[in-house]
Phi, psi and omega in degrees: 000297180059222182265007181292145180277138179283151177290146179292130181249107173084006178298132180090350177287147183270139180224159177222148182238134184287339179212162178305139189298330186272353189297312183295319181294324182295312182295326181291320180291322180296326183282337185270158176280133180291147175289157178305130179085359182257126184250187181295343181298333180290341180279312188258008184297132174237120183276121177294146181295122180290165178297153179302145183305132178291339186290346180253006182271153174280136176235175180297336180266005182103173182294143175284135183292141175286123184255106176084210187287147175260095185296327178295319180292324179299318180274352178072039181230158176286162183293342179263016183299144178270183186298317181295321179294324178294317179296316179299317181295316180296316181303313182294311184290322181295320178292324182291320186253012177299130185299336178288341177253312185270116185264009177294145181302330183273357186297320182299315181291321178296320179299321179291318179297320179298317179296318180294319179298317179292322180301324181279309188286339179277352179252119185302320182292312180297319182295320179298316178294319180296317179298329183273321188240352182080183183299317183297315179294323179298319186271347181249358177097022176121144184281339180226165181294335180260017183295156182276001184286344179063226183262012182288130176231129181256135173224126178294137184293341171091000181244093181294336179288329175293319176298317179300313180295319180295321182295318182271014175068033180085022182240138179233106182297341184275345180293341177297328186257341189234146176246045181284174180297333180285339182286354177278356178291153185282079179263140175198154171075032181291136178243111183295342179292347179281352185269141168276137180235123176294143176296330183256006183213126178264118183297341178252017185300330183294346185262000182082180186300321183254018173097010181219149177293153172092353177258144182294131180278331185072202181296152178299133181208163177294152181297141178289148184297145175250134182236157175299151181301128183287135177288143180244137180285138177295155178298153180301145174261115188254131176237143175274132181243109182274132181227149179275163177293330176295321178293324177290323182292313184270337192083150183198171174233127180248145179250121181241129178264130176240150175244125183215166175265138179228153180286141171282167181302337180286350177077004182238316182268160183236161176227160176258132181217156174259148177217140177264122176258130179261118184252113180270115180261117183274157183299133173083002180303139183275158173297136183098352176298136182253134174244120187248133172249103187296134170055038178260008180277195180296140177241133175227170178297342189250006185224168166258127185304146179287157170283144173261123185239129174251132180246124183291137177223128182289134172285145173299139182248150182292332186236331191243156168233151185257141173222084186068238176268354177272152178239132182258136178228132179262121179255123181258121179234161180279168178296323179297316179294325180292325183273323189258352181095156181190177172239124183253130177274119184253121177283156177242167182295327182273010173095359178277169175233127181248120176286130182242106179289138179232096183264338179273168175294131180258119177266155175302129181093358177300140183239134172235145188241128174257108187292137173073017180250015179265213182269157178293151171287135183303320184273338179227080186299342179285344177258146184229156174284195185251158171260113186258123182258121177254126184267137171240135183255128180267116180270150176290153180287327179204163180235147175286158178302322180295315180296320180298319181294320179296318180296322179296324183285328190252337181276142178290156181282338182228000000 
């Protein structure tokens, strides 16, 4: 490059902007916390257009020589351009020559020159020195010993991608299509309305209608909007919650501790924390009932937290089995009790004992029903199911000859 002047890129091309150039930058600064020493003036500051560069004016001694790069020519703007015109020019040129889109060998160097030109012209102090002394004076501290630049020396930081990211507020429209080393930068929240689009040139034209080569573009049209990748909610995290029949009968509240990752206030880093979830179990709830705690799962910058779901499961009971709102109880009686009659004491879920007279012959599998002694109905807790008693008969392992003879004499044959 040296002191050679760059060819004008895009000077005279027509551009249009979908919204005022300063709108996006203003809202971002208002939302952010100001740096120490930085006031509201940084939000609403408007740089007046500086005087045209003295280095290109005719003087009594003849024209002043152009020293180094012509930043105005690089951006394709006149020397009297204002702040908004400089921003528009940079936006257009940076998108046109971004290496992720433009595959010409010279694109990388042009992209860097564009960034350097914007870095100088967008800063009033740098621009003033450049207009007075040119590139050489800007970078060496003034063109003459009596120059007003003092001890200021400018050096471009050398990373055009950092300038690009800063300009777009941390957004890179090209990362959607490329997995280059630059795409690892923290870009988010890109708004395509911030781009200037030439009527005769689509800045994303190299990617085809849907952003990739090889697909038919169809008729010429404005680029379709690009949006940040939509977050997807993680699948539900399901836990089995075992409950006793007594808890279902009376209703209860269980406390469950979960450990999960949550986002810190910066929205990027995460922390591990414990949380106690209070699960209210209502009377009569059936096995399989689901209790959902929305979005209480792990949170990361890239996801929507999963729902935490608890599914009721009946604990095995020492005496009862559940059948909906009915409760089953197995009563074991002897053969003598089955034949001669008896009274069986039946326990209930609430701790009472109900005597059940059995005067008829009880066969194995005989069922008796105690109305209203079961579990509450979920929708009408004042109503209850039944306590169903299933009889089992315990037979003797063997009989004496005398007992066998007596049974033969007294029991019917059929």
